[in-house]
PDB file of C-alpha atoms in Angstrom:
ATOM      1  CA  UNK A   1      -8.623 180.999 -69.753  1.00  0.00           C
ATOM      2  CA  UNK A   2      -7.083 183.436 -72.391  1.00  0.00           C
ATOM      3  CA  UNK A   3      -5.107 182.637 -75.553  1.00  0.00           C
ATOM      4  CA  UNK A   4      -1.854 184.738 -75.900  1.00  0.00           C
ATOM      5  CA  UNK A   5      -1.014 185.892 -79.498  1.00  0.00           C
ATOM      6  CA  UNK A   6       2.418 187.420 -80.437  1.00  0.00           C
ATOM      7  CA  UNK A   7       2.186 189.882 -82.948  1.00  0.00           C
ATOM      8  CA  UNK A   8       5.006 191.906 -84.740  1.00  0.00           C
ATOM      9  CA  UNK A   9       5.338 195.411 -82.789  1.00  0.00           C
ATOM     10  CA  UNK A  10       5.480 197.505 -86.023  1.00  0.00           C
ATOM     11  CA  UNK A  11       5.797 197.384 -89.777  1.00  0.00           C
ATOM     12  CA  UNK A  12       3.646 196.169 -92.601  1.00  0.00           C
ATOM     13  CA  UNK A  13       3.183 192.688 -90.970  1.00  0.00           C
ATOM     14  CA  UNK A  14       1.939 194.371 -87.881  1.00  0.00           C
ATOM     15  CA  UNK A  15      -0.386 196.510 -89.780  1.00  0.00           C
ATOM     16  CA  UNK A  16      -1.876 193.429 -91.837  1.00  0.00           C
ATOM     17  CA  UNK A  17      -2.294 191.325 -88.796  1.00  0.00           C
ATOM     18  CA  UNK A  18      -4.258 193.790 -86.893  1.00  0.00           C
ATOM     19  CA  UNK A  19      -6.346 194.478 -89.658  1.00  0.00           C
ATOM     20  CA  UNK A  20      -7.219 190.754 -89.991  1.00  0.00           C
ATOM     21  CA  UNK A  21      -7.517 190.339 -86.312  1.00  0.00           C
ATOM     22  CA  UNK A  22      -9.896 193.393 -86.153  1.00  0.00           C
ATOM     23  CA  UNK A  23     -12.012 191.995 -88.934  1.00  0.00           C
ATOM     24  CA  UNK A  24     -12.414 188.717 -87.024  1.00  0.00           C
ATOM     25  CA  UNK A  25     -13.682 190.574 -84.104  1.00  0.00           C
ATOM     26  CA  UNK A  26     -10.787 190.945 -81.968  1.00  0.00           C
ATOM     27  CA  UNK A  27     -10.710 194.610 -80.629  1.00  0.00           C
ATOM     28  CA  UNK A  28      -8.019 195.894 -78.068  1.00  0.00           C
ATOM     29  CA  UNK A  29      -9.171 197.161 -74.653  1.00  0.00           C
ATOM     30  CA  UNK A  30      -6.481 199.820 -74.559  1.00  0.00           C
ATOM     31  CA  UNK A  31      -5.807 202.100 -77.434  1.00  0.00           C
ATOM     32  CA  UNK A  32      -2.449 202.979 -75.910  1.00  0.00           C
ATOM     33  CA  UNK A  33       0.020 200.198 -77.062  1.00  0.00           C
ATOM     34  CA  UNK A  34       1.829 198.492 -74.321  1.00  0.00           C
ATOM     35  CA  UNK A  35       3.816 195.225 -74.460  1.00  0.00           C
ATOM     36  CA  UNK A  36       0.658 193.048 -73.382  1.00  0.00           C
ATOM     37  CA  UNK A  37      -2.851 194.100 -74.140  1.00  0.00           C
ATOM     38  CA  UNK A  38      -6.165 192.226 -73.582  1.00  0.00           C
ATOM     39  CA  UNK A  39      -8.747 192.173 -76.096  1.00  0.00           C
ATOM     40  CA  UNK A  40     -12.376 192.880 -75.719  1.00  0.00           C
ATOM     41  CA  UNK A  41     -15.381 190.211 -75.722  1.00  0.00           C
ATOM     42  CA  UNK A  42     -12.844 187.438 -76.750  1.00  0.00           C
ATOM     43  CA  UNK A  43     -10.542 185.365 -74.575  1.00  0.00           C
ATOM     44  CA  UNK A  44      -7.204 186.578 -76.069  1.00  0.00           C
ATOM     45  CA  UNK A  45      -4.440 188.957 -75.423  1.00  0.00           C
ATOM     46  CA  UNK A  46      -1.983 190.623 -77.651  1.00  0.00           C
ATOM     47  CA  UNK A  47       1.919 190.551 -76.984  1.00  0.00           C
ATOM     48  CA  UNK A  48       3.936 192.928 -79.131  1.00  0.00           C
ATOM     49  CA  UNK A  49       7.359 191.607 -80.054  1.00  0.00           C
ATOM     50  CA  UNK A  50      10.071 191.972 -82.590  1.00  0.00           C
ATOM     51  CA  UNK A  51       9.433 189.802 -85.439  1.00  0.00           C
ATOM     52  CA  UNK A  52      12.460 187.565 -85.139  1.00  0.00           C
ATOM     53  CA  UNK A  53      11.488 186.865 -81.417  1.00  0.00           C
ATOM     54  CA  UNK A  54       8.232 185.401 -82.167  1.00  0.00           C
ATOM     55  CA  UNK A  55       9.133 181.933 -83.091  1.00  0.00           C
ATOM     56  CA  UNK A  56      11.050 181.381 -79.975  1.00  0.00           C
ATOM     57  CA  UNK A  57       8.309 182.993 -77.848  1.00  0.00           C
ATOM     58  CA  UNK A  58       5.746 180.592 -79.338  1.00  0.00           C
ATOM     59  CA  UNK A  59       8.112 177.469 -79.069  1.00  0.00           C
ATOM     60  CA  UNK A  60       8.724 178.070 -75.518  1.00  0.00           C
ATOM     61  CA  UNK A  61       5.145 178.890 -74.522  1.00  0.00           C
ATOM     62  CA  UNK A  62       5.729 182.593 -73.798  1.00  0.00           C
ATOM     63  CA  UNK A  63       2.852 183.021 -76.221  1.00  0.00           C
ATOM     64  CA  UNK A  64       0.526 180.435 -77.270  1.00  0.00           C
ATOM     65  CA  UNK A  65       0.357 181.440 -80.869  1.00  0.00           C
ATOM     66  CA  UNK A  66       1.930 183.923 -83.186  1.00  0.00           C
ATOM     67  CA  UNK A  67       1.557 185.646 -86.423  1.00  0.00           C
ATOM     68  CA  UNK A  68       5.045 185.696 -88.013  1.00  0.00           C
ATOM     69  CA  UNK A  69       6.766 185.931 -91.581  1.00  0.00           C
ATOM     70  CA  UNK A  70       7.588 182.581 -92.896  1.00  0.00           C
ATOM     71  CA  UNK A  71      10.925 183.857 -93.533  1.00  0.00           C
ATOM     72  CA  UNK A  72      11.718 184.354 -89.774  1.00  0.00           C
ATOM     73  CA  UNK A  73       9.991 181.015 -88.861  1.00  0.00           C
ATOM     74  CA  UNK A  74      12.203 179.188 -91.300  1.00  0.00           C
ATOM     75  CA  UNK A  75      15.307 181.230 -90.197  1.00  0.00           C
ATOM     76  CA  UNK A  76      14.859 180.694 -86.466  1.00  0.00           C
ATOM     77  CA  UNK A  77      13.874 176.830 -86.907  1.00  0.00           C
ATOM     78  CA  UNK A  78      12.063 176.728 -83.547  1.00  0.00           C
ATOM     79  CA  UNK A  79       9.853 173.853 -82.432  1.00  0.00           C
ATOM     80  CA  UNK A  80       6.275 175.554 -83.144  1.00  0.00           C
ATOM     81  CA  UNK A  81       4.034 174.315 -85.648  1.00  0.00           C
ATOM     82  CA  UNK A  82       2.325 176.018 -88.594  1.00  0.00           C
ATOM     83  CA  UNK A  83      -1.492 176.294 -88.043  1.00  0.00           C
ATOM     84  CA  UNK A  84      -2.301 178.324 -90.921  1.00  0.00           C
ATOM     85  CA  UNK A  85      -1.073 180.110 -94.077  1.00  0.00           C
ATOM     86  CA  UNK A  86      -2.432 183.665 -93.967  1.00  0.00           C
ATOM     87  CA  UNK A  87      -1.797 184.550 -97.514  1.00  0.00           C
ATOM     88  CA  UNK A  88      -0.774 188.243 -96.838  1.00  0.00           C
ATOM     89  CA  UNK A  89       2.743 190.040 -96.343  1.00  0.00           C
ATOM     90  CA  UNK A  90       4.016 188.173 -99.280  1.00  0.00           C
ATOM     91  CA  UNK A  91       7.733 188.588-100.299  1.00  0.00           C
ATOM     92  CA  UNK A  92      10.763 186.433-101.002  1.00  0.00           C
ATOM     93  CA  UNK A  93      14.449 185.844 -99.989  1.00  0.00           C
ATOM     94  CA  UNK A  94      16.591 186.592-102.994  1.00  0.00           C
ATOM     95  CA  UNK A  95      20.170 186.860-103.757  1.00  0.00           C
ATOM     96  CA  UNK A  96      21.183 190.060-105.428  1.00  0.00           C
ATOM     97  CA  UNK A  97      24.363 191.544-107.058  1.00  0.00           C
ATOM     98  CA  UNK A  98      25.601 194.788-108.232  1.00  0.00           C
ATOM     99  CA  UNK A  99      23.683 195.775-111.361  1.00  0.00           C
ATOM    100  CA  UNK A 100      26.746 196.223-113.723  1.00  0.00           C
ATOM    101  CA  UNK A 101      28.116 192.664-112.894  1.00  0.00           C
ATOM    102  CA  UNK A 102      27.535 189.966-115.528  1.00  0.00           C
ATOM    103  CA  UNK A 103      25.664 187.006-114.169  1.00  0.00           C
ATOM    104  CA  UNK A 104      25.253 183.440-115.653  1.00  0.00           C
ATOM    105  CA  UNK A 105      24.348 181.070-112.845  1.00  0.00           C
ATOM    106  CA  UNK A 106      24.578 180.354-109.161  1.00  0.00           C
ATOM    107  CA  UNK A 107      28.139 179.364-109.416  1.00  0.00           C
ATOM    108  CA  UNK A 108      29.085 183.219-109.692  1.00  0.00           C
ATOM    109  CA  UNK A 109      28.656 183.169-105.829  1.00  0.00           C
ATOM    110  CA  UNK A 110      31.613 180.603-105.371  1.00  0.00           C
ATOM    111  CA  UNK A 111      34.124 182.386-103.099  1.00  0.00           C
ATOM    112  CA  UNK A 112      32.137 185.528-102.895  1.00  0.00           C
ATOM    113  CA  UNK A 113      31.081 187.267 -99.694  1.00  0.00           C
ATOM    114  CA  UNK A 114      27.274 187.625 -98.986  1.00  0.00           C
ATOM    115  CA  UNK A 115      25.789 189.915 -96.450  1.00  0.00           C
ATOM    116  CA  UNK A 116      22.606 188.791 -94.991  1.00  0.00           C
ATOM    117  CA  UNK A 117      20.284 188.723 -91.827  1.00  0.00           C
ATOM    118  CA  UNK A 118      19.233 185.077 -92.798  1.00  0.00           C
ATOM    119  CA  UNK A 119      22.534 182.818 -92.474  1.00  0.00           C
ATOM    120  CA  UNK A 120      20.418 179.559 -91.760  1.00  0.00           C
ATOM    121  CA  UNK A 121      18.336 179.988 -94.833  1.00  0.00           C
ATOM    122  CA  UNK A 122      21.175 181.130 -97.074  1.00  0.00           C
ATOM    123  CA  UNK A 123      23.612 178.523 -95.901  1.00  0.00           C
ATOM    124  CA  UNK A 124      21.044 175.650 -96.468  1.00  0.00           C
ATOM    125  CA  UNK A 125      20.475 177.185-100.123  1.00  0.00           C
ATOM    126  CA  UNK A 126      24.076 177.392-100.953  1.00  0.00           C
ATOM    127  CA  UNK A 127      24.842 173.943 -99.719  1.00  0.00           C
ATOM    128  CA  UNK A 128      21.972 172.597-101.999  1.00  0.00           C
ATOM    129  CA  UNK A 129      23.450 174.408-105.064  1.00  0.00           C
ATOM    130  CA  UNK A 130      26.970 173.093-104.312  1.00  0.00           C
ATOM    131  CA  UNK A 131      28.326 176.813-103.583  1.00  0.00           C
ATOM    132  CA  UNK A 132      30.881 177.692-101.096  1.00  0.00           C
ATOM    133  CA  UNK A 133      30.707 181.286-100.052  1.00  0.00           C
ATOM    134  CA  UNK A 134      31.533 183.497 -97.044  1.00  0.00           C
ATOM    135  CA  UNK A 135      28.200 184.394 -95.256  1.00  0.00           C
ATOM    136  CA  UNK A 136      28.539 187.821 -93.589  1.00  0.00           C
ATOM    137  CA  UNK A 137      25.889 188.141 -90.806  1.00  0.00           C
ATOM    138  CA  UNK A 138      24.502 191.724 -90.774  1.00  0.00           C
ATOM    139  CA  UNK A 139      21.318 193.170 -89.293  1.00  0.00           C
ATOM    140  CA  UNK A 140      19.529 196.090 -90.940  1.00  0.00           C
ATOM    141  CA  UNK A 141      20.384 197.866 -94.090  1.00  0.00           C
ATOM    142  CA  UNK A 142      21.826 194.883 -95.825  1.00  0.00           C
ATOM    143  CA  UNK A 143      21.311 196.361 -99.480  1.00  0.00           C
ATOM    144  CA  UNK A 144      24.176 198.943 -98.812  1.00  0.00           C
ATOM    145  CA  UNK A 145      26.662 196.215 -97.942  1.00  0.00           C
ATOM    146  CA  UNK A 146      28.120 196.032-101.533  1.00  0.00           C
ATOM    147  CA  UNK A 147      28.541 199.708-102.196  1.00  0.00           C
ATOM    148  CA  UNK A 148      30.427 200.307 -99.001  1.00  0.00           C
ATOM    149  CA  UNK A 149      32.666 197.128 -99.676  1.00  0.00           C
ATOM    150  CA  UNK A 150      31.446 194.864 -96.894  1.00  0.00           C
ATOM    151  CA  UNK A 151      30.271 192.430 -99.493  1.00  0.00           C
ATOM    152  CA  UNK A 152      30.004 191.236-102.937  1.00  0.00           C
ATOM    153  CA  UNK A 153      26.481 190.352-102.841  1.00  0.00           C
ATOM    154  CA  UNK A 154      23.448 190.437-100.453  1.00  0.00           C
ATOM    155  CA  UNK A 155      20.673 187.760 -99.429  1.00  0.00           C
ATOM    156  CA  UNK A 156      17.617 189.480 -98.334  1.00  0.00           C
ATOM    157  CA  UNK A 157      13.823 190.077 -98.338  1.00  0.00           C
ATOM    158  CA  UNK A 158      12.433 191.374-101.694  1.00  0.00           C
ATOM    159  CA  UNK A 159       8.862 192.742-102.126  1.00  0.00           C
ATOM    160  CA  UNK A 160       8.691 195.273-105.085  1.00  0.00           C
ATOM    161  CA  UNK A 161      12.356 195.171-105.716  1.00  0.00           C
ATOM    162  CA  UNK A 162      12.463 198.992-105.421  1.00  0.00           C
ATOM    163  CA  UNK A 163      15.090 198.987-102.673  1.00  0.00           C
ATOM    164  CA  UNK A 164      17.526 196.926-104.791  1.00  0.00           C
ATOM    165  CA  UNK A 165      17.031 199.390-107.816  1.00  0.00           C
ATOM    166  CA  UNK A 166      17.719 202.481-105.426  1.00  0.00           C
ATOM    167  CA  UNK A 167      20.890 200.522-104.390  1.00  0.00           C
ATOM    168  CA  UNK A 168      22.180 199.600-107.839  1.00  0.00           C
ATOM    169  CA  UNK A 169      21.387 195.902-107.184  1.00  0.00           C
ATOM    170  CA  UNK A 170      19.634 193.187-109.293  1.00  0.00           C
ATOM    171  CA  UNK A 171      17.952 190.256-108.121  1.00  0.00           C
ATOM    172  CA  UNK A 172      19.495 187.149-109.553  1.00  0.00           C
ATOM    173  CA  UNK A 173      18.256 184.009-107.611  1.00  0.00           C
ATOM    174  CA  UNK A 174      15.115 183.270-105.650  1.00  0.00           C
ATOM    175  CA  UNK A 175      15.859 181.118-102.509  1.00  0.00           C
ATOM    176  CA  UNK A 176      12.215 180.871-101.051  1.00  0.00           C
ATOM    177  CA  UNK A 177       8.926 182.686-101.069  1.00  0.00           C
ATOM    178  CA  UNK A 178       7.371 183.782 -97.835  1.00  0.00           C
ATOM    179  CA  UNK A 179       3.964 184.882 -96.424  1.00  0.00           C
ATOM    180  CA  UNK A 180       2.466 185.471 -92.961  1.00  0.00           C
ATOM    181  CA  UNK A 181       1.941 182.371 -90.832  1.00  0.00           C
ATOM    182  CA  UNK A 182      -0.158 181.459 -87.868  1.00  0.00           C
ATOM    183  CA  UNK A 183       2.136 179.409 -85.586  1.00  0.00           C
ATOM    184  CA  UNK A 184       1.240 177.644 -82.464  1.00  0.00           C
ATOM    185  CA  UNK A 185       2.780 176.081 -79.421  1.00  0.00           C
ATOM    186  CA  UNK A 186       2.876 172.158 -79.670  1.00  0.00           C
ATOM    187  CA  UNK A 187       1.594 171.918 -76.054  1.00  0.00           C
ATOM    188  CA  UNK A 188      -1.484 173.794 -75.938  1.00  0.00           C
ATOM    189  CA  UNK A 189      -4.143 172.841 -73.595  1.00  0.00           C
ATOM    190  CA  UNK A 190      -7.762 171.610 -74.735  1.00  0.00           C
ATOM    191  CA  UNK A 191      -9.365 174.741 -73.707  1.00  0.00           C
ATOM    192  CA  UNK A 192      -6.676 177.121 -75.483  1.00  0.00           C
ATOM    193  CA  UNK A 193      -7.015 174.633 -78.542  1.00  0.00           C
ATOM    194  CA  UNK A 194     -10.906 175.450 -78.528  1.00  0.00           C
ATOM    195  CA  UNK A 195     -10.157 179.334 -78.452  1.00  0.00           C
ATOM    196  CA  UNK A 196      -7.770 178.789 -81.303  1.00  0.00           C
ATOM    197  CA  UNK A 197     -10.447 176.882 -83.250  1.00  0.00           C
ATOM    198  CA  UNK A 198     -12.958 179.640 -82.870  1.00  0.00           C
ATOM    199  CA  UNK A 199     -10.050 182.203 -84.006  1.00  0.00           C
ATOM    200  CA  UNK A 200      -9.394 180.357 -86.954  1.00  0.00           C
ATOM    201  CA  UNK A 201     -13.066 179.898 -87.990  1.00  0.00           C
ATOM    202  CA  UNK A 202     -13.376 183.726 -87.785  1.00  0.00           C
ATOM    203  CA  UNK A 203     -10.038 184.269 -89.809  1.00  0.00           C
ATOM    204  CA  UNK A 204     -11.343 181.940 -92.622  1.00  0.00           C
ATOM    205  CA  UNK A 205     -14.701 183.656 -92.585  1.00  0.00           C
ATOM    206  CA  UNK A 206     -13.027 186.798 -93.381  1.00  0.00           C
ATOM    207  CA  UNK A 207     -10.569 185.447 -95.872  1.00  0.00           C
ATOM    208  CA  UNK A 208     -13.380 183.674 -97.849  1.00  0.00           C
ATOM    209  CA  UNK A 209     -15.023 186.800 -98.448  1.00  0.00           C
ATOM    210  CA  UNK A 210     -11.778 188.594 -99.705  1.00  0.00           C
ATOM    211  CA  UNK A 211     -12.001 189.359-103.420  1.00  0.00           C
ATOM    212  CA  UNK A 212     -15.727 188.438-103.568  1.00  0.00           C
ATOM    213  CA  UNK A 213     -18.649 190.435-104.695  1.00  0.00           C
ATOM    214  CA  UNK A 214     -22.527 189.617-104.119  1.00  0.00           C
ATOM    215  CA  UNK A 215     -24.484 190.032-107.322  1.00  0.00           C
ATOM    216  CA  UNK A 216     -28.397 190.546-107.573  1.00  0.00           C
ATOM    217  CA  UNK A 217     -29.843 190.844-110.942  1.00  0.00           C
ATOM    218  CA  UNK A 218     -33.212 190.333-112.717  1.00  0.00           C
ATOM    219  CA  UNK A 219     -33.169 187.863-115.655  1.00  0.00           C
ATOM    220  CA  UNK A 220     -35.608 186.540-118.324  1.00  0.00           C
ATOM    221  CA  UNK A 221     -36.560 182.950-117.274  1.00  0.00           C
ATOM    222  CA  UNK A 222     -35.831 181.626-120.642  1.00  0.00           C
ATOM    223  CA  UNK A 223     -32.357 182.441-120.278  1.00  0.00           C
ATOM    224  CA  UNK A 224     -31.753 181.169-116.677  1.00  0.00           C
ATOM    225  CA  UNK A 225     -29.966 178.009-117.918  1.00  0.00           C
ATOM    226  CA  UNK A 226     -27.259 180.124-119.686  1.00  0.00           C
ATOM    227  CA  UNK A 227     -27.162 182.678-116.907  1.00  0.00           C
ATOM    228  CA  UNK A 228     -26.423 179.992-114.344  1.00  0.00           C
ATOM    229  CA  UNK A 229     -23.483 178.788-116.309  1.00  0.00           C
ATOM    230  CA  UNK A 230     -22.110 182.240-116.160  1.00  0.00           C
ATOM    231  CA  UNK A 231     -23.047 182.727-112.401  1.00  0.00           C
ATOM    232  CA  UNK A 232     -21.658 179.831-110.382  1.00  0.00           C
ATOM    233  CA  UNK A 233     -22.028 180.509-106.717  1.00  0.00           C
ATOM    234  CA  UNK A 234     -20.615 178.707-103.632  1.00  0.00           C
ATOM    235  CA  UNK A 235     -23.058 175.940-104.529  1.00  0.00           C
ATOM    236  CA  UNK A 236     -25.409 177.399-107.152  1.00  0.00           C
ATOM    237  CA  UNK A 237     -27.292 180.738-107.659  1.00  0.00           C
ATOM    238  CA  UNK A 238     -30.432 181.513-105.795  1.00  0.00           C
ATOM    239  CA  UNK A 239     -33.350 182.069-108.082  1.00  0.00           C
ATOM    240  CA  UNK A 240     -36.590 183.643-106.984  1.00  0.00           C
ATOM    241  CA  UNK A 241     -39.829 184.288-109.372  1.00  0.00           C
ATOM    242  CA  UNK A 242     -40.463 187.879-109.842  1.00  0.00           C
ATOM    243  CA  UNK A 243     -44.033 189.647-109.749  1.00  0.00           C
ATOM    244  CA  UNK A 244     -43.572 190.276-113.462  1.00  0.00           C
ATOM    245  CA  UNK A 245     -44.287 187.206-115.501  1.00  0.00           C
ATOM    246  CA  UNK A 246     -41.387 185.503-117.165  1.00  0.00           C
ATOM    247  CA  UNK A 247     -38.705 187.082-114.986  1.00  0.00           C
ATOM    248  CA  UNK A 248     -36.852 185.906-111.874  1.00  0.00           C
ATOM    249  CA  UNK A 249     -34.361 187.406-109.597  1.00  0.00           C
ATOM    250  CA  UNK A 250     -31.047 185.804-109.268  1.00  0.00           C
ATOM    251  CA  UNK A 251     -28.316 186.012-106.409  1.00  0.00           C
ATOM    252  CA  UNK A 252     -24.883 184.811-106.466  1.00  0.00           C
ATOM    253  CA  UNK A 253     -21.379 185.281-105.463  1.00  0.00           C
ATOM    254  CA  UNK A 254     -18.531 186.111-107.963  1.00  0.00           C
ATOM    255  CA  UNK A 255     -14.749 186.602-108.072  1.00  0.00           C
ATOM    256  CA  UNK A 256     -13.736 189.979-108.242  1.00  0.00           C
ATOM    257  CA  UNK A 257     -11.017 189.224-110.611  1.00  0.00           C
ATOM    258  CA  UNK A 258     -13.515 187.982-113.146  1.00  0.00           C
ATOM    259  CA  UNK A 259     -16.205 190.765-112.291  1.00  0.00           C
ATOM    260  CA  UNK A 260     -16.126 192.788-115.553  1.00  0.00           C
ATOM    261  CA  UNK A 261     -15.996 189.648-117.808  1.00  0.00           C
ATOM    262  CA  UNK A 262     -18.895 188.095-115.986  1.00  0.00           C
ATOM    263  CA  UNK A 263     -21.139 191.432-115.931  1.00  0.00           C
ATOM    264  CA  UNK A 264     -20.361 191.669-119.756  1.00  0.00           C
ATOM    265  CA  UNK A 265     -21.751 188.227-120.292  1.00  0.00           C
ATOM    266  CA  UNK A 266     -24.807 188.605-118.048  1.00  0.00           C
ATOM    267  CA  UNK A 267     -25.743 191.565-120.041  1.00  0.00           C
ATOM    268  CA  UNK A 268     -25.453 189.974-123.202  1.00  0.00           C
ATOM    269  CA  UNK A 269     -27.924 187.396-121.904  1.00  0.00           C
ATOM    270  CA  UNK A 270     -30.690 190.013-120.837  1.00  0.00           C
ATOM    271  CA  UNK A 271     -29.987 190.640-117.255  1.00  0.00           C
ATOM    272  CA  UNK A 272     -31.085 194.001-115.958  1.00  0.00           C
ATOM    273  CA  UNK A 273     -31.049 195.623-112.695  1.00  0.00           C
ATOM    274  CA  UNK A 274     -27.527 194.359-111.678  1.00  0.00           C
ATOM    275  CA  UNK A 275     -26.646 195.400-108.236  1.00  0.00           C
ATOM    276  CA  UNK A 276     -23.028 194.390-106.685  1.00  0.00           C
ATOM    277  CA  UNK A 277     -22.358 194.467-103.148  1.00  0.00           C
ATOM    278  CA  UNK A 278     -18.990 193.847-101.152  1.00  0.00           C
ATOM    279  CA  UNK A 279     -18.974 190.881 -98.791  1.00  0.00           C
ATOM    280  CA  UNK A 280     -17.585 191.175 -95.308  1.00  0.00           C
ATOM    281  CA  UNK A 281     -17.626 187.718 -94.115  1.00  0.00           C
ATOM    282  CA  UNK A 282     -18.618 184.477 -95.643  1.00  0.00           C
ATOM    283  CA  UNK A 283     -19.412 181.305 -93.576  1.00  0.00           C
ATOM    284  CA  UNK A 284     -18.934 177.945 -95.458  1.00  0.00           C
TER     285      UNK A 284
END
C-alpha cells in the first residue's frame, strides 16, 4: 500500500514542501525528477503537479493527499478536507491599485475592472462588501494589467509587496491570509489513513522543534528556583547534581525568539558554562 502525495512542481511552495518532507524522512528514489517518484523506506510516492491542479487531483483520488497553498484550495473549492495547516509559504490575497490613486475605502472599486487569477475568492469578497466590479480573469503577470490598460486594479497574492512597488501599485485591501495546507481525499482507506497518521506524526515532530534551542548550564543550588522560573521546559527543566557541592546541571528547551532575553537573565542569576544546541526533532 502506497500513499500518493501531490506536490507543486516548482516554486517556493515546492522547495519548502520538499524540505519539510525531507526532514520528516521522506527521501526520493530518483534524483532525476519525473512526474511520479516513489520514496525510499516509507510507503509514499510524489506526484508533481501545477499548484492549481492539486485540489482537484486530491478530491478525485488521483492523489491521496496534497500540499497546496490555501489560496488555491479556497479558489478551486474542491471536495477535499484540510488535514493540517503547515505554517509556511505564508502570503495574502489583496486588492491593489495604482500608486497615485487616492483611496478611501472599498467602495473605490465600484464599477471598476479588476484583473485576477482568483475570480471565485474575489467575487465572494466583493459580494460581502456590497461592491459591483467587473472581474477580468487573467493568468500570470497580473500586476502589469493596470499599466497597460487592461484593468483599473488587481487582486493577487502578496508576500513582501516588492512586486507591487516595482509596478507602481499599492495594497489597499486584504481579502484573506494564506499558508500551505496538507489536504486529503475524503475516502482514504484505513491502510492509507494509517500511513497518513505516521506522516503527520513525523511532520509535527519536525515542526515542534522549529525555533527551539536545547540549553545546558551549570547553576548554584541556592538559585535553582529562580532559574526554573526563567527556564520553563516542555514540562519542567531537568536538574542533575554536580560533583562540585552546591552546584547543579540544568537542561531545558527555550524558544529562539526569547533566546537572548533568557540567557541574560540566567547569567544574572549565576548560571555558568551555558551550552546552546539546535534541535532537529522533538517528540511530545
